Coordinates of C-alpha atoms in Angstrom, one line a residue:
M162 CA 79.1 -52.8 -56.4
N163 CA 78.5 -49.9 -54.3
E164 CA 74.8 -48.8 -53.0
L165 CA 73.1 -46.4 -55.2
E166 CA 73.8 -49.2 -57.7
L167 CA 72.2 -51.2 -55.7
A168 CA 69.4 -49.2 -55.2
C169 CA 69.3 -48.9 -58.4
D170 CA 69.3 -52.5 -58.5
N171 CA 66.0 -52.7 -56.6
F172 CA 64.3 -50.8 -58.1
R173 CA 64.8 -53.0 -60.6
K174 CA 63.4 -55.6 -59.6
L175 CA 60.3 -54.1 -57.9
L176 CA 59.9 -52.2 -61.0
L177 CA 59.6 -55.6 -63.2
E178 CA 57.4 -57.3 -60.2
Q179 CA 54.4 -55.1 -61.1
M180 CA 54.9 -55.4 -64.0
Q181 CA 54.4 -58.5 -63.6
R182 CA 52.0 -58.1 -61.6
L183 CA 49.6 -56.2 -64.3
E184 CA 49.3 -59.6 -66.5
K185 CA 47.7 -61.5 -63.6
M186 CA 45.1 -58.6 -62.8
D187 CA 42.1 -59.5 -65.3
G188 CA 39.0 -61.7 -64.3
E189 CA 35.4 -61.3 -63.6
P190 CA 33.8 -61.1 -60.3
T191 CA 32.2 -64.7 -58.9
D192 CA 28.4 -65.0 -59.3
Y193 CA 27.2 -66.2 -55.1
S194 CA 24.2 -67.3 -56.3
A195 CA 25.5 -69.6 -58.8
K196 CA 27.2 -71.2 -55.9
A197 CA 25.3 -73.9 -53.6
Q198 CA 28.2 -73.2 -50.8
V199 CA 29.3 -70.1 -49.4
T200 CA 32.2 -70.2 -46.9
I201 CA 33.0 -67.4 -44.2
G202 CA 36.2 -67.6 -43.4
L203 CA 36.7 -66.4 -39.3
A204 CA 40.0 -64.3 -38.8
D205 CA 39.2 -62.6 -35.3
G206 CA 43.1 -60.9 -35.3
D207 CA 44.9 -58.8 -32.3
G208 CA 43.8 -56.8 -29.6
I209 CA 40.4 -56.3 -29.0
G210 CA 39.8 -58.5 -32.2
P211 CA 39.1 -62.0 -29.9
V212 CA 36.1 -59.7 -28.7
I213 CA 34.7 -58.3 -31.7
M214 CA 35.0 -61.6 -33.3
Q215 CA 33.0 -63.2 -30.8
E216 CA 30.3 -60.2 -30.5
A217 CA 30.0 -60.6 -35.0
R218 CA 29.8 -65.1 -34.5
R219 CA 26.6 -64.3 -32.2
V220 CA 25.4 -62.7 -35.0
L221 CA 26.5 -64.3 -37.9
H222 CA 25.0 -67.8 -35.9
A223 CA 21.6 -66.2 -35.4
L224 CA 21.4 -64.6 -38.7
L225 CA 22.4 -67.5 -40.5
E226 CA 20.8 -69.9 -38.8
Q227 CA 18.9 -72.1 -41.2
E228 CA 21.7 -71.9 -43.8
I229 CA 24.4 -73.2 -42.0
K230 CA 22.3 -76.0 -40.9
E231 CA 21.2 -76.8 -44.1
G232 CA 25.2 -76.7 -45.2
T233 CA 24.6 -73.7 -48.0
V234 CA 26.5 -71.7 -45.1
V235 CA 29.2 -72.5 -43.8
L236 CA 31.2 -70.7 -41.1
K237 CA 35.3 -71.6 -41.1
D238 CA 38.0 -70.8 -38.1
I239 CA 40.9 -69.2 -39.8
H240 CA 43.6 -69.5 -36.5
G241 CA 47.2 -68.1 -37.0
L242 CA 46.6 -64.3 -38.2
T243 CA 47.5 -62.7 -34.5
I244 CA 51.0 -60.8 -33.8
E245 CA 52.7 -63.8 -32.0
N246 CA 52.6 -66.3 -35.3
R247 CA 53.4 -64.1 -37.6
L248 CA 56.5 -62.2 -35.7
E249 CA 57.0 -66.0 -35.3
K250 CA 57.4 -66.7 -39.2
D251 CA 58.5 -63.5 -39.9
E252 CA 55.2 -63.4 -42.3
A253 CA 53.2 -60.3 -42.5
V254 CA 50.4 -63.7 -42.9
P255 CA 52.1 -66.7 -42.7
K256 CA 51.5 -69.7 -45.4
D257 CA 49.7 -71.6 -44.2
V258 CA 47.2 -69.2 -42.8
L259 CA 47.0 -67.7 -46.7
E260 CA 45.8 -71.4 -47.1
Q261 CA 43.4 -71.4 -44.7
I262 CA 41.9 -68.3 -45.8
K263 CA 41.7 -69.1 -49.5
T264 CA 39.9 -72.3 -48.9
C265 CA 37.3 -69.5 -48.6
D266 CA 34.9 -67.1 -50.3
V267 CA 35.0 -63.8 -47.9
L268 CA 37.2 -63.6 -45.1
L269 CA 35.5 -61.2 -42.0
K270 CA 38.4 -61.1 -39.9
G271 CA 39.9 -58.9 -36.8
P272 CA 42.3 -56.2 -36.7
T273 CA 45.6 -56.9 -37.1
T274 CA 48.5 -55.0 -35.3
T275 CA 52.1 -53.9 -37.8
P276 CA 54.8 -54.2 -35.7
M277 CA 56.3 -50.3 -35.7
G278 CA 59.7 -50.6 -37.7
G279 CA 61.3 -53.3 -39.4
T280 CA 60.3 -54.8 -43.1
M281 CA 57.4 -56.6 -42.1
E282 CA 54.9 -54.9 -43.7
S283 CA 51.1 -55.0 -42.4
A284 CA 48.9 -58.1 -42.9
N285 CA 46.3 -55.7 -44.8
V286 CA 48.3 -54.8 -47.2
T287 CA 50.4 -57.9 -48.1
L288 CA 45.7 -60.0 -47.7
R289 CA 44.9 -56.6 -50.2
R290 CA 47.9 -57.8 -52.3
E291 CA 47.4 -61.9 -52.9
L292 CA 44.0 -62.2 -52.3
D293 CA 44.0 -59.0 -55.8
L294 CA 41.2 -57.5 -53.9
Y295 CA 41.6 -53.9 -55.8
A296 CA 38.7 -51.8 -53.8
N297 CA 38.0 -50.4 -50.6
V298 CA 34.5 -49.0 -50.2
R299 CA 33.3 -47.6 -46.9
P300 CA 30.1 -46.1 -46.1
V301 CA 29.5 -43.3 -44.2
T302 CA 25.8 -42.1 -43.1
V303 CA 24.7 -39.2 -40.9
P304 CA 21.1 -38.5 -41.5
E305 CA 20.9 -35.9 -39.4
K306 CA 23.5 -33.8 -41.1
N307 CA 22.9 -34.9 -44.9
I308 CA 26.2 -36.9 -45.3
D309 CA 25.5 -40.3 -47.1
W310 CA 28.7 -41.1 -48.3
V311 CA 30.7 -44.2 -50.1
F312 CA 34.3 -44.1 -50.6
Y313 CA 35.8 -46.5 -53.2
R314 CA 39.8 -46.4 -51.6
E315 CA 42.2 -47.8 -54.6
N316 CA 43.5 -51.2 -52.2
T317 CA 46.3 -52.0 -54.5
E318 CA 48.5 -50.1 -55.1
G319 CA 49.6 -46.3 -54.4
E320 CA 52.2 -45.2 -51.1
Y321 CA 50.8 -49.4 -49.8
V322 CA 52.0 -51.5 -52.4
L323 CA 55.8 -51.0 -51.8
G324 CA 55.5 -49.0 -49.3
S325 CA 58.3 -51.6 -46.5
R326 CA 60.4 -51.8 -49.8
G327 CA 61.8 -48.6 -50.3
V328 CA 65.7 -47.3 -50.5
E329 CA 68.1 -45.9 -46.9
L330 CA 71.2 -45.0 -48.1
P331 CA 73.6 -42.9 -46.4
S332 CA 70.9 -40.1 -45.4
M333 CA 68.4 -40.4 -47.5
A334 CA 65.6 -42.4 -47.6
V335 CA 63.6 -43.3 -50.9
D336 CA 60.2 -44.5 -51.0
F337 CA 57.2 -45.9 -54.0
K338 CA 54.1 -44.7 -55.1
V339 CA 52.9 -47.1 -58.0
T340 CA 49.7 -46.2 -60.2
T341 CA 48.6 -48.3 -63.6
D342 CA 45.4 -48.3 -65.6
Q343 CA 44.8 -51.1 -65.2
G344 CA 44.6 -51.2 -60.8
T345 CA 42.6 -47.6 -61.4
R346 CA 40.3 -48.9 -64.3
R347 CA 38.6 -51.5 -62.0
I348 CA 38.8 -48.8 -58.9
A349 CA 36.6 -46.7 -61.1
R350 CA 34.9 -48.7 -63.1
A351 CA 33.9 -50.3 -59.7
A352 CA 33.0 -46.4 -58.7
F353 CA 30.8 -45.5 -61.6
E354 CA 28.8 -48.8 -61.4
Y355 CA 27.8 -48.1 -57.8
A356 CA 26.5 -44.6 -58.9
K357 CA 24.6 -45.9 -61.2
N358 CA 23.3 -49.1 -59.9
N359 CA 22.2 -47.3 -56.0
G360 CA 20.7 -43.8 -57.9
R361 CA 24.0 -41.3 -57.3
S362 CA 24.8 -38.9 -59.0
R363 CA 28.0 -37.7 -58.7
V364 CA 31.2 -39.2 -58.3
S365 CA 34.3 -36.7 -57.2
I366 CA 38.1 -38.1 -57.8
V367 CA 40.1 -37.4 -54.8
T368 CA 44.4 -36.7 -55.5
K369 CA 46.9 -34.5 -55.4
A370 CA 47.5 -33.9 -59.1
N371 CA 48.9 -30.8 -59.0
I372 CA 51.9 -32.3 -57.1
M373 CA 51.9 -36.0 -57.8
K374 CA 51.9 -35.0 -62.0
K375 CA 52.7 -38.4 -63.0
T376 CA 51.0 -41.3 -60.2
D377 CA 48.3 -38.6 -59.6
G378 CA 47.4 -37.7 -62.9
K379 CA 47.2 -41.0 -65.1
F380 CA 44.4 -42.3 -61.6
T381 CA 42.9 -38.5 -62.5
E382 CA 43.2 -39.5 -66.6
V383 CA 42.1 -42.6 -66.3
C384 CA 38.8 -42.1 -64.5
H385 CA 38.2 -39.8 -66.7
Q386 CA 38.3 -42.2 -69.7
V387 CA 36.2 -44.4 -67.4
A388 CA 33.6 -41.7 -66.7
Q389 CA 32.6 -41.1 -70.0
D390 CA 30.9 -44.2 -70.6
Y391 CA 28.9 -42.2 -67.9
P392 CA 27.0 -39.6 -68.7
D393 CA 24.8 -39.1 -66.8
I394 CA 26.3 -38.7 -63.8
T395 CA 28.6 -35.6 -62.8
V396 CA 32.0 -35.7 -62.1
D397 CA 34.3 -33.7 -60.6
D398 CA 38.1 -32.8 -59.3
W399 CA 39.3 -32.5 -56.4
Y400 CA 42.6 -32.8 -54.2
I401 CA 43.2 -34.6 -51.4
D402 CA 44.2 -31.3 -49.1
I403 CA 40.6 -28.9 -49.4
M404 CA 38.1 -32.5 -50.1
A405 CA 39.7 -33.6 -45.3
A406 CA 38.6 -29.5 -45.5
N407 CA 34.7 -30.0 -47.1
L408 CA 34.2 -32.5 -45.1
V409 CA 34.1 -30.4 -41.6
N410 CA 32.1 -27.4 -44.1
E411 CA 29.0 -27.9 -43.1
T412 CA 27.9 -25.7 -46.9
I413 CA 28.9 -28.0 -49.2
R414 CA 29.4 -31.3 -48.3
D415 CA 26.2 -32.1 -47.8
R416 CA 27.2 -32.8 -52.1
F417 CA 29.3 -34.9 -52.1
Q418 CA 28.0 -38.7 -52.9
V419 CA 30.8 -41.0 -54.1
F420 CA 34.5 -40.3 -53.6
V421 CA 37.5 -42.4 -56.2
L422 CA 40.7 -41.9 -55.1
P423 CA 44.1 -43.3 -54.5
N424 CA 45.5 -45.4 -51.6
L425 CA 47.0 -43.5 -49.4
Y426 CA 44.8 -40.6 -49.5
G427 CA 41.7 -43.1 -48.9
D428 CA 43.3 -44.3 -45.4
I429 CA 43.4 -41.2 -44.3
L430 CA 40.2 -39.5 -45.5
T431 CA 37.8 -42.7 -44.8
D432 CA 38.9 -41.7 -41.0
E433 CA 38.3 -38.9 -41.5
A434 CA 34.6 -38.7 -42.2
A435 CA 34.0 -42.3 -40.1
Q436 CA 35.2 -39.6 -37.4
L437 CA 31.7 -37.1 -38.1
Q438 CA 30.4 -40.5 -37.9
G439 CA 30.7 -41.0 -34.7
G440 CA 33.9 -42.8 -34.8
V441 CA 36.2 -45.4 -36.7
G442 CA 34.7 -47.5 -33.9
T443 CA 31.4 -47.5 -35.7
A444 CA 32.4 -47.8 -39.5
G445 CA 32.5 -50.9 -41.4
S446 CA 35.1 -51.5 -44.1
A447 CA 34.7 -54.1 -47.4
N448 CA 37.9 -55.2 -49.8
I449 CA 36.6 -56.4 -53.1
G450 CA 37.6 -58.7 -55.6
D451 CA 36.5 -60.4 -58.2
R452 CA 37.6 -63.6 -56.6
Y453 CA 37.8 -62.8 -52.6
A454 CA 37.0 -60.9 -51.1
M455 CA 38.0 -59.8 -47.4
F456 CA 35.3 -57.2 -44.5
E457 CA 37.3 -55.5 -41.7
A458 CA 36.1 -52.6 -39.1
I459 CA 38.3 -49.8 -39.5
H460 CA 39.5 -49.3 -37.1
G461 CA 42.9 -51.2 -35.9
S462 CA 44.0 -53.8 -33.3
A463 CA 43.6 -50.9 -29.9
P464 CA 46.3 -52.4 -27.5
R465 CA 45.6 -49.1 -25.0
L466 CA 42.5 -51.2 -24.3
I467 CA 44.1 -53.9 -23.9
E468 CA 47.3 -52.6 -21.4
Q469 CA 43.9 -50.5 -19.7
G470 CA 41.9 -53.7 -18.8
L471 CA 38.7 -51.9 -20.9
Q472 CA 38.7 -54.7 -23.7
A473 CA 35.2 -56.0 -22.2
Y474 CA 34.1 -52.3 -23.6
A475 CA 35.3 -52.2 -27.4
N476 CA 32.9 -51.1 -29.4
P477 CA 31.6 -53.8 -31.9
A478 CA 29.6 -52.0 -34.1
S479 CA 31.8 -51.4 -37.1
I480 CA 33.0 -54.7 -37.1
L481 CA 29.2 -55.4 -37.4
K482 CA 28.4 -53.2 -40.4
A483 CA 31.8 -54.6 -41.9
E484 CA 29.9 -58.1 -41.2
A485 CA 26.1 -56.5 -42.8
M486 CA 28.5 -55.2 -45.6
L487 CA 29.9 -59.6 -46.4
L488 CA 26.6 -60.7 -46.2
R489 CA 24.9 -58.3 -48.6
H490 CA 27.7 -59.6 -51.2
I491 CA 27.4 -62.3 -50.8
G492 CA 23.5 -61.8 -51.8
R493 CA 22.1 -62.3 -48.9
A494 CA 20.5 -58.8 -48.7
E495 CA 17.7 -59.3 -46.6
Q496 CA 19.9 -60.7 -43.1
A497 CA 21.8 -58.0 -44.8
Q498 CA 19.0 -55.7 -44.5
R499 CA 17.7 -56.2 -40.4
L500 CA 20.9 -56.2 -39.7
E501 CA 21.2 -52.9 -40.4
H502 CA 18.1 -51.8 -39.0
A503 CA 19.3 -53.5 -35.9
L504 CA 22.0 -50.9 -35.7
Q505 CA 20.6 -48.0 -36.3
E506 CA 17.7 -49.3 -33.4
C507 CA 20.0 -49.7 -31.2
P508 CA 19.6 -47.7 -28.3
L509 CA 23.0 -48.1 -26.9
T510 CA 26.5 -46.9 -26.7
V511 CA 29.4 -49.4 -26.5
S512 CA 32.7 -46.9 -25.4
P513 CA 35.8 -47.6 -23.3
V514 CA 35.9 -43.5 -22.5
E515 CA 32.3 -44.2 -20.6
P516 CA 32.9 -47.5 -19.7
S517 CA 29.3 -48.6 -18.6
V518 CA 27.3 -51.2 -21.3
T519 CA 29.9 -53.9 -22.8
C520 CA 30.1 -55.3 -26.3
T521 CA 28.3 -58.8 -25.1
A522 CA 25.8 -56.4 -23.5
Y523 CA 25.7 -54.5 -26.5
T524 CA 25.3 -57.3 -28.7
D525 CA 22.1 -59.0 -26.5
A526 CA 20.3 -55.5 -27.6
I527 CA 21.1 -56.0 -31.5
L528 CA 19.7 -60.2 -30.9
Q529 CA 17.2 -59.0 -29.3
L530 CA 15.9 -56.6 -32.4
L531 CA 17.0 -59.2 -34.8

């Protein structure tokens, strides 16, 4: 069999795999109010992960002290989600680590390193697929600039679902992008439900449907089908390039409220949005599925800070904002609100560029405000 036939055979296997994935997609959301006990997994990750997760643990213990004592909330450390262990086992998420995570209801996770090159995919991509965490939710708020955005990024499809499993031929490499009706419908439904339940009147669909006519065209089409069930919400379409410009356009950006967009575009655009808020170190992220949910900082493991010996000055704000989202997700709205208020009121700023306030000192200030 020549190289072209091998490539075609590989593509056929990928298509069959994706069709099987569709068959497992339907589920019922977890009702945390009905659970006698909620288990929160805590995974440190790589680089600055253990540093910021140590502070996240302190805050969780302070906010949930009584429930932890009573046993209605359990904090469970997840071991082995490190680049060293993953490389040794040659698995993006080792099987035994994944089984540990599946014993939890939700996961608070430090950043994980993805090797450059090779075939090992991102641990995040693996977790999103294995736990079917289809909605990546990222809020960005800058009150003084009248910015109050919530991004609903599709989390299990697009370029990332098969991004490490493309085809290489002599002088040519091809990667694949996947968009399904079911996958798009559920992320669109999540975005419109959020808008309806939180007094938002506008949802913006962001694609490149004029170029990616099959995949992005389908995404746009299905989002508009879902929109018909929400007649009180205004829907508009934007291309990813002009929306990237709109976010820094002060004459238009305050009109936007909720965004729904495919995986890769959501990854890029939310980092840009976070920069307007103060940097990727200031933004948290939720990965929501029907059975499981994962919460994390949107930044990476920051190996440069480790190399420079500046890990003590890593900013914990992003992981703490993710922690607030976790608390709200499991029905602890009062504790979430207290943490959000403390984050808003904290007078300290952590920056490795100007290392004066440590990660621990910042968390000390947050605990005092709590």
